mmCIF file of C-alpha atoms in Angstrom:
data_model
loop_
_atom_site.group_PDB
_atom_site.id
_atom_site.type_symbol
_atom_site.label_atom_id
_atom_site.label_comp_id
_atom_site.label_asym_id
_atom_site.label_seq_id
_atom_site.Cartn_x
_atom_site.Cartn_y
_atom_site.Cartn_z
ATOM 1 C CA UNK A 1 -29.833 5.468 -28.961
ATOM 2 C CA UNK A 2 -27.678 6.661 -31.864
ATOM 3 C CA UNK A 3 -23.873 7.041 -31.365
ATOM 4 C CA UNK A 4 -22.299 10.373 -30.997
ATOM 5 C CA UNK A 5 -25.342 12.282 -30.037
ATOM 6 C CA UNK A 6 -25.233 12.573 -26.313
ATOM 7 C CA UNK A 7 -24.816 15.902 -24.448
ATOM 8 C CA UNK A 8 -23.227 16.019 -21.565
ATOM 9 C CA UNK A 9 -26.495 16.352 -19.226
ATOM 10 C CA UNK A 10 -27.895 13.384 -20.899
ATOM 11 C CA UNK A 11 -24.363 11.325 -20.556
ATOM 12 C CA UNK A 12 -24.683 11.859 -16.944
ATOM 13 C CA UNK A 13 -28.007 10.939 -16.568
ATOM 14 C CA UNK A 14 -27.413 7.741 -18.540
ATOM 15 C CA UNK A 15 -24.230 6.945 -16.671
ATOM 16 C CA UNK A 16 -26.044 7.280 -13.296
ATOM 17 C CA UNK A 17 -28.837 5.075 -14.043
ATOM 18 C CA UNK A 18 -26.866 2.783 -15.575
ATOM 19 C CA UNK A 19 -25.010 2.562 -12.357
ATOM 20 C CA UNK A 20 -27.701 2.262 -10.304
ATOM 21 C CA UNK A 21 -29.307 -0.558 -12.629
ATOM 22 C CA UNK A 22 -25.908 -2.624 -12.317
ATOM 23 C CA UNK A 23 -25.421 -1.818 -8.560
ATOM 24 C CA UNK A 24 -28.783 -3.526 -7.991
ATOM 25 C CA UNK A 25 -28.157 -6.387 -10.248
ATOM 26 C CA UNK A 26 -24.755 -7.236 -8.651
ATOM 27 C CA UNK A 27 -26.391 -6.577 -4.822
ATOM 28 C CA UNK A 28 -26.962 -9.829 -3.331
ATOM 29 C CA UNK A 29 -29.329 -8.080 -0.747
ATOM 30 C CA UNK A 30 -27.605 -8.037 2.554
ATOM 31 C CA UNK A 31 -30.810 -6.428 4.208
ATOM 32 C CA UNK A 32 -33.101 -9.483 3.017
ATOM 33 C CA UNK A 33 -30.241 -11.932 3.854
ATOM 34 C CA UNK A 34 -30.322 -10.510 7.634
ATOM 35 C CA UNK A 35 -34.206 -10.533 7.805
ATOM 36 C CA UNK A 36 -34.348 -14.188 6.740
ATOM 37 C CA UNK A 37 -31.783 -15.556 9.210
ATOM 38 C CA UNK A 38 -33.390 -12.856 11.737
ATOM 39 C CA UNK A 39 -36.755 -14.792 11.291
ATOM 40 C CA UNK A 40 -35.441 -18.162 11.378
ATOM 41 C CA UNK A 41 -33.482 -17.527 14.760
ATOM 42 C CA UNK A 42 -36.363 -15.854 16.332
ATOM 43 C CA UNK A 43 -38.945 -18.332 15.313
ATOM 44 C CA UNK A 44 -36.622 -21.436 15.701
ATOM 45 C CA UNK A 45 -34.757 -20.669 19.146
ATOM 46 C CA UNK A 46 -38.222 -19.121 20.228
ATOM 47 C CA UNK A 47 -40.117 -22.340 19.699
ATOM 48 C CA UNK A 48 -37.292 -24.251 21.372
ATOM 49 C CA UNK A 49 -37.487 -21.962 24.659
ATOM 50 C CA UNK A 50 -41.445 -22.163 24.436
ATOM 51 C CA UNK A 51 -41.260 -26.223 24.194
ATOM 52 C CA UNK A 52 -38.421 -26.418 27.019
ATOM 53 C CA UNK A 53 -39.383 -23.556 29.209
ATOM 54 C CA UNK A 54 -41.079 -25.861 31.858
ATOM 55 C CA UNK A 55 -39.235 -28.910 31.397
ATOM 56 C CA UNK A 56 -38.401 -30.398 34.628
ATOM 57 C CA UNK A 57 -35.650 -32.069 34.481
ATOM 58 C CA UNK A 58 -34.608 -30.644 31.156
ATOM 59 C CA UNK A 59 -35.085 -32.838 28.269
ATOM 60 C CA UNK A 60 -33.988 -30.533 25.458
ATOM 61 C CA UNK A 61 -36.088 -29.905 22.069
ATOM 62 C CA UNK A 62 -38.120 -32.824 21.225
ATOM 63 C CA UNK A 63 -39.496 -33.966 17.846
ATOM 64 C CA UNK A 64 -41.349 -31.112 15.585
ATOM 65 C CA UNK A 65 -39.727 -28.506 17.335
ATOM 66 C CA UNK A 66 -36.113 -29.796 16.461
ATOM 67 C CA UNK A 67 -37.294 -30.296 13.355
ATOM 68 C CA UNK A 68 -38.589 -26.900 12.702
ATOM 69 C CA UNK A 69 -35.321 -25.241 13.896
ATOM 70 C CA UNK A 70 -33.371 -27.302 11.290
ATOM 71 C CA UNK A 71 -35.935 -26.552 8.334
ATOM 72 C CA UNK A 72 -36.014 -22.836 9.305
ATOM 73 C CA UNK A 73 -32.183 -22.842 9.014
ATOM 74 C CA UNK A 74 -31.715 -24.926 5.932
ATOM 75 C CA UNK A 75 -34.297 -22.891 4.239
ATOM 76 C CA UNK A 76 -32.658 -19.870 5.252
ATOM 77 C CA UNK A 77 -29.234 -21.077 3.859
ATOM 78 C CA UNK A 78 -30.799 -22.098 0.513
ATOM 79 C CA UNK A 79 -32.365 -18.901 0.085
ATOM 80 C CA UNK A 80 -29.379 -17.060 0.872
ATOM 81 C CA UNK A 81 -27.261 -19.153 -1.179
ATOM 82 C CA UNK A 82 -29.537 -18.629 -4.229
ATOM 83 C CA UNK A 83 -29.558 -14.826 -3.808
ATOM 84 C CA UNK A 84 -25.887 -14.650 -3.510
ATOM 85 C CA UNK A 85 -25.342 -16.954 -6.720
ATOM 86 C CA UNK A 86 -27.669 -14.999 -8.488
ATOM 87 C CA UNK A 87 -25.682 -11.731 -7.754
ATOM 88 C CA UNK A 88 -22.413 -12.976 -8.470
ATOM 89 C CA UNK A 89 -22.974 -15.105 -11.521
ATOM 90 C CA UNK A 90 -20.133 -14.404 -14.184
ATOM 91 C CA UNK A 91 -18.123 -12.463 -11.744
ATOM 92 C CA UNK A 92 -14.574 -14.125 -11.543
ATOM 93 C CA UNK A 93 -11.036 -12.994 -10.353
ATOM 94 C CA UNK A 94 -10.281 -12.174 -6.583
ATOM 95 C CA UNK A 95 -13.973 -11.570 -5.273
ATOM 96 C CA UNK A 96 -14.988 -14.932 -6.801
ATOM 97 C CA UNK A 97 -12.098 -16.607 -4.995
ATOM 98 C CA UNK A 98 -13.009 -15.135 -1.675
ATOM 99 C CA UNK A 99 -16.496 -15.973 -2.066
ATOM 100 C CA UNK A 100 -16.051 -19.390 -2.797
ATOM 101 C CA UNK A 101 -13.929 -19.975 0.106
ATOM 102 C CA UNK A 102 -16.480 -17.923 2.201
ATOM 103 C CA UNK A 103 -19.285 -20.049 0.970
ATOM 104 C CA UNK A 104 -17.300 -23.401 1.695
ATOM 105 C CA UNK A 105 -16.570 -21.847 5.491
ATOM 106 C CA UNK A 106 -20.556 -21.471 5.680
ATOM 107 C CA UNK A 107 -21.039 -25.055 4.923
ATOM 108 C CA UNK A 108 -18.081 -26.418 6.855
ATOM 109 C CA UNK A 109 -18.430 -24.472 10.083
ATOM 110 C CA UNK A 110 -22.336 -25.517 10.683
ATOM 111 C CA UNK A 111 -21.310 -29.430 9.601
ATOM 112 C CA UNK A 112 -18.236 -28.896 11.948
ATOM 113 C CA UNK A 113 -20.607 -27.952 14.855
ATOM 114 C CA UNK A 114 -23.281 -30.567 14.049
ATOM 115 C CA UNK A 115 -20.492 -33.222 14.494
ATOM 116 C CA UNK A 116 -19.577 -31.779 17.679
ATOM 117 C CA UNK A 117 -23.310 -32.089 18.995
ATOM 118 C CA UNK A 118 -22.936 -35.754 17.689
ATOM 119 C CA UNK A 119 -19.645 -36.799 19.515
ATOM 120 C CA UNK A 120 -20.818 -34.999 22.644
ATOM 121 C CA UNK A 121 -24.111 -37.085 22.612
ATOM 122 C CA UNK A 122 -22.383 -40.274 21.796
ATOM 123 C CA UNK A 123 -19.896 -39.518 24.703
ATOM 124 C CA UNK A 124 -22.880 -39.434 27.148
ATOM 125 C CA UNK A 125 -23.300 -35.638 27.641
ATOM 126 C CA UNK A 126 -26.459 -34.612 29.497
ATOM 127 C CA UNK A 127 -29.256 -32.813 27.974
ATOM 128 C CA UNK A 128 -28.472 -29.525 29.546
ATOM 129 C CA UNK A 129 -24.883 -29.688 28.288
ATOM 130 C CA UNK A 130 -26.280 -30.194 24.839
ATOM 131 C CA UNK A 131 -29.186 -27.648 25.461
ATOM 132 C CA UNK A 132 -26.218 -24.974 26.139
ATOM 133 C CA UNK A 133 -24.112 -25.931 23.443
ATOM 134 C CA UNK A 134 -27.359 -25.918 21.352
ATOM 135 C CA UNK A 135 -27.963 -21.974 21.864
ATOM 136 C CA UNK A 136 -24.218 -21.004 22.054
ATOM 137 C CA UNK A 137 -22.522 -23.199 19.432
ATOM 138 C CA UNK A 138 -24.353 -21.729 16.130
ATOM 139 C CA UNK A 139 -23.775 -17.942 17.681
ATOM 140 C CA UNK A 140 -20.264 -18.973 18.023
ATOM 141 C CA UNK A 141 -19.872 -20.489 14.501
ATOM 142 C CA UNK A 142 -21.999 -17.714 12.585
ATOM 143 C CA UNK A 143 -20.185 -14.750 14.397
ATOM 144 C CA UNK A 144 -17.015 -15.881 13.545
ATOM 145 C CA UNK A 145 -18.445 -16.432 9.999
ATOM 146 C CA UNK A 146 -19.637 -12.713 9.990
ATOM 147 C CA UNK A 147 -16.422 -11.446 11.214
ATOM 148 C CA UNK A 148 -14.611 -13.366 8.427
ATOM 149 C CA UNK A 149 -17.023 -11.649 6.022
ATOM 150 C CA UNK A 150 -16.307 -8.418 7.414
ATOM 151 C CA UNK A 151 -12.716 -8.787 6.943
ATOM 152 C CA UNK A 152 -13.223 -10.491 3.382
ATOM 153 C CA UNK A 153 -15.781 -8.033 1.869
ATOM 154 C CA UNK A 154 -15.097 -4.714 4.193
ATOM 155 C CA UNK A 155 -18.766 -4.835 5.536
ATOM 156 C CA UNK A 156 -19.084 -3.003 8.544
ATOM 157 C CA UNK A 157 -22.625 -4.106 9.318
ATOM 158 C CA UNK A 158 -21.299 -7.763 9.163
ATOM 159 C CA UNK A 159 -18.640 -7.032 11.638
ATOM 160 C CA UNK A 160 -20.631 -5.433 14.079
ATOM 161 C CA UNK A 161 -23.318 -8.465 13.507
ATOM 162 C CA UNK A 162 -20.295 -10.806 14.068
ATOM 163 C CA UNK A 163 -19.171 -9.288 17.181
ATOM 164 C CA UNK A 164 -22.442 -9.122 18.955
ATOM 165 C CA UNK A 165 -23.232 -12.902 18.312
ATOM 166 C CA UNK A 166 -19.687 -13.583 19.745
ATOM 167 C CA UNK A 167 -20.453 -11.540 22.680
ATOM 168 C CA UNK A 168 -23.801 -13.614 23.105
ATOM 169 C CA UNK A 169 -22.219 -16.862 22.688
ATOM 170 C CA UNK A 170 -19.607 -16.135 25.654
ATOM 171 C CA UNK A 171 -22.273 -15.121 27.721
ATOM 172 C CA UNK A 172 -25.742 -16.728 27.492
ATOM 173 C CA UNK A 173 -24.587 -20.151 28.312
ATOM 174 C CA UNK A 174 -24.364 -19.264 31.793
ATOM 175 C CA UNK A 175 -27.945 -18.776 32.114
ATOM 176 C CA UNK A 176 -28.478 -22.337 31.471
ATOM 177 C CA UNK A 177 -30.188 -24.210 28.533
ATOM 178 C CA UNK A 178 -33.618 -22.971 28.965
ATOM 179 C CA UNK A 179 -33.172 -18.916 29.179
ATOM 180 C CA UNK A 180 -30.138 -19.058 26.734
ATOM 181 C CA UNK A 181 -32.686 -20.439 24.146
ATOM 182 C CA UNK A 182 -34.902 -17.632 24.981
ATOM 183 C CA UNK A 183 -31.894 -15.199 24.799
ATOM 184 C CA UNK A 184 -30.530 -16.369 21.336
ATOM 185 C CA UNK A 185 -34.066 -15.937 20.024
ATOM 186 C CA UNK A 186 -34.653 -12.356 21.204
ATOM 187 C CA UNK A 187 -31.052 -11.175 21.292
ATOM 188 C CA UNK A 188 -29.306 -12.829 18.356
ATOM 189 C CA UNK A 189 -32.571 -12.997 16.046
ATOM 190 C CA UNK A 190 -33.213 -9.258 17.261
ATOM 191 C CA UNK A 191 -29.693 -8.614 16.274
ATOM 192 C CA UNK A 192 -30.160 -9.739 12.664
ATOM 193 C CA UNK A 193 -33.349 -7.830 12.666
ATOM 194 C CA UNK A 194 -31.659 -4.555 13.647
ATOM 195 C CA UNK A 195 -29.065 -5.076 11.263
ATOM 196 C CA UNK A 196 -31.272 -5.664 8.454
ATOM 197 C CA UNK A 197 -33.094 -2.602 9.151
ATOM 198 C CA UNK A 198 -29.829 -0.648 9.589
ATOM 199 C CA UNK A 199 -28.799 -1.822 6.123
ATOM 200 C CA UNK A 200 -31.827 -1.326 4.409
ATOM 201 C CA UNK A 201 -31.939 2.271 5.572
ATOM 202 C CA UNK A 202 -28.611 3.023 4.403
ATOM 203 C CA UNK A 203 -29.433 1.517 1.068
ATOM 204 C CA UNK A 204 -32.205 3.947 0.540
ATOM 205 C CA UNK A 205 -30.218 6.886 1.177
ATOM 206 C CA UNK B 1 -12.754 24.123 -22.441
ATOM 207 C CA UNK B 2 -13.042 20.398 -20.804
ATOM 208 C CA UNK B 3 -13.118 17.518 -23.480
ATOM 209 C CA UNK B 4 -14.906 14.530 -23.427
ATOM 210 C CA UNK B 5 -12.971 11.346 -23.883
ATOM 211 C CA UNK B 6 -14.502 10.188 -27.145
ATOM 212 C CA UNK B 7 -13.898 6.498 -26.653
ATOM 213 C CA UNK B 8 -15.879 6.781 -23.614
ATOM 214 C CA UNK B 9 -18.402 9.205 -24.694
ATOM 215 C CA UNK B 10 -20.714 6.734 -26.876
ATOM 216 C CA UNK B 11 -23.835 5.268 -25.094
ATOM 217 C CA UNK B 12 -22.907 1.758 -25.441
ATOM 218 C CA UNK B 13 -19.192 2.112 -24.461
ATOM 219 C CA UNK B 14 -20.019 4.206 -21.673
ATOM 220 C CA UNK B 15 -22.316 1.766 -20.098
ATOM 221 C CA UNK B 16 -19.653 -0.886 -20.548
ATOM 222 C CA UNK B 17 -17.314 1.026 -18.487
ATOM 223 C CA UNK B 18 -19.980 1.893 -16.058
ATOM 224 C CA UNK B 19 -20.740 -1.996 -15.584
ATOM 225 C CA UNK B 20 -17.082 -2.995 -15.350
ATOM 226 C CA UNK B 21 -16.264 0.005 -13.131
ATOM 227 C CA UNK B 22 -18.758 -1.268 -10.410
ATOM 228 C CA UNK B 23 -16.209 -4.484 -9.687
ATOM 229 C CA UNK B 24 -13.300 -3.937 -7.813
ATOM 230 C CA UNK B 25 -9.825 -3.927 -9.481
ATOM 231 C CA UNK B 26 -8.854 -7.559 -10.505
ATOM 232 C CA UNK B 27 -12.420 -8.999 -11.038
ATOM 233 C CA UNK B 28 -13.615 -9.828 -14.053
ATOM 234 C CA UNK B 29 -17.278 -10.315 -15.794
ATOM 235 C CA UNK B 30 -18.511 -12.955 -17.870
ATOM 236 C CA UNK B 31 -19.411 -12.072 -21.604
ATOM 237 C CA UNK B 32 -22.810 -13.456 -21.047
ATOM 238 C CA UNK B 33 -23.715 -11.489 -17.716
ATOM 239 C CA UNK B 34 -22.329 -8.466 -19.249
ATOM 240 C CA UNK B 35 -24.649 -8.880 -22.298
ATOM 241 C CA UNK B 36 -27.545 -9.447 -19.751
ATOM 242 C CA UNK B 37 -26.620 -6.062 -17.696
ATOM 243 C CA UNK B 38 -26.573 -4.215 -20.617
ATOM 244 C CA UNK B 39 -29.262 -5.565 -23.065
ATOM 245 C CA UNK B 40 -26.837 -5.359 -26.015
ATOM 246 C CA UNK B 41 -26.448 -7.721 -28.702
ATOM 247 C CA UNK B 42 -23.583 -9.962 -28.904
ATOM 248 C CA UNK B 43 -22.357 -8.379 -32.112
ATOM 249 C CA UNK B 44 -22.586 -4.809 -30.790
ATOM 250 C CA UNK B 45 -20.882 -5.628 -27.494
ATOM 251 C CA UNK B 46 -17.810 -7.449 -29.357
ATOM 252 C CA UNK B 47 -17.508 -4.173 -31.624
ATOM 253 C CA UNK B 48 -17.579 -1.814 -28.564
ATOM 254 C CA UNK B 49 -15.295 -3.935 -26.252
ATOM 255 C CA UNK B 50 -12.952 -4.078 -29.196
ATOM 256 C CA UNK B 51 -12.588 -0.210 -29.504
ATOM 257 C CA UNK B 52 -12.433 -0.199 -25.708
ATOM 258 C CA UNK B 53 -9.589 -2.779 -25.606
ATOM 259 C CA UNK B 54 -7.586 -0.865 -28.687
ATOM 260 C CA UNK B 55 -7.807 1.927 -26.272
ATOM 261 C CA UNK B 56 -5.950 0.088 -23.540
ATOM 262 C CA UNK B 57 -9.267 0.655 -21.364
ATOM 263 C CA UNK B 58 -10.704 -2.907 -21.122
ATOM 264 C CA UNK B 59 -8.805 -6.286 -21.198
ATOM 265 C CA UNK B 60 -10.462 -9.261 -22.517
ATOM 266 C CA UNK B 61 -9.587 -13.041 -21.914
ATOM 267 C CA UNK B 62 -10.884 -16.212 -23.275
ATOM 268 C CA UNK B 63 -10.397 -19.288 -21.119
ATOM 269 C CA UNK B 64 -12.166 -22.391 -22.066
ATOM 270 C CA UNK B 65 -15.424 -21.330 -23.552
ATOM 271 C CA UNK B 66 -16.170 -18.380 -21.439
ATOM 272 C CA UNK B 67 -14.678 -14.812 -22.494
ATOM 273 C CA UNK B 68 -14.336 -12.365 -19.490
ATOM 274 C CA UNK B 69 -13.783 -8.818 -19.601
ATOM 275 C CA UNK B 70 -12.204 -6.456 -16.931
ATOM 276 C CA UNK B 71 -11.329 -2.642 -16.895
ATOM 277 C CA UNK B 72 -7.402 -2.125 -16.788
ATOM 278 C CA UNK B 73 -5.899 0.603 -14.431
ATOM 279 C CA UNK B 74 -5.581 3.030 -17.422
ATOM 280 C CA UNK B 75 -9.235 2.527 -18.093
ATOM 281 C CA UNK B 76 -10.337 3.031 -14.440
ATOM 282 C CA UNK B 77 -8.470 6.492 -14.560
ATOM 283 C CA UNK B 78 -9.804 7.169 -17.737
ATOM 284 C CA UNK B 79 -13.604 6.486 -16.679
ATOM 285 C CA UNK B 80 -12.880 8.650 -13.356
ATOM 286 C CA UNK B 81 -11.398 11.460 -15.275
ATOM 287 C CA UNK B 82 -14.748 11.216 -17.835
ATOM 288 C CA UNK B 83 -17.164 11.638 -14.977
ATOM 289 C CA UNK B 84 -14.941 14.541 -13.600
ATOM 290 C CA UNK B 85 -15.271 16.171 -17.243
ATOM 291 C CA UNK B 86 -18.907 15.494 -17.195
ATOM 292 C CA UNK B 87 -19.410 17.138 -13.962
ATOM 293 C CA UNK B 88 -17.206 20.002 -14.731
ATOM 294 C CA UNK B 89 -18.869 20.898 -18.152
ATOM 295 C CA UNK B 90 -22.359 20.992 -16.336
ATOM 296 C CA UNK B 91 -20.984 23.066 -13.923
#
């Protein structure tokens, strides 16, 4: 392109196409992130519910199912981290500082929850108690993380999803560990999928 | 007659302004990332960044081995005005 030969129509077209291109490059892909987490929760908690639904007495998730849940959540976290890192590479300043803090909180929150689990197990907590915490704990941590994200980045979908997960965290434990796992799969996994659909639809507008 | 800001009204400089305007105020973009977003050679990017910096629209800073660029407040205002002028010219 030769300097100084832009008529206004061509200039506006170039400006808008460049704007679309840069926005796409800087977009961490919130819809795909929610879809990934929704699938991980749906399959992970769904598998746990399927395994424990007829346990009597309740023993909790065993062997491969517990492993599958951990693998799914880890894979979702790695995928999200990679996508986000790719989008924000080279960005510095205030957003980068907030992003680093947010990333650290995503690491620290689940680790603290895992440590709480271990401590409760060590203190002799019964399987149903651990089962209730297993369903409600992740909802509590992730719900707070999304509210934190909404406050940091002004994202309404994050705020709504965070509030929904906190409502679930406050309620589903009262149904007991078996039904709570099923509700976490359906209502929390479903919440992620609905949010993914809403964000994707807004992005296409 | 509406006039277009000649500092911005050049393809490469306008694209630099577009890229930097996508970041919130206070955020910076590293030179390699900006170059990747714009597909410009390093020499070309430096030349146009310097012109924008002379006009007070962009500020660059070198920290260690990394050079970063950001839109200044006057730059943000000038870009908004440039866009308004373009639309006004096109009716």
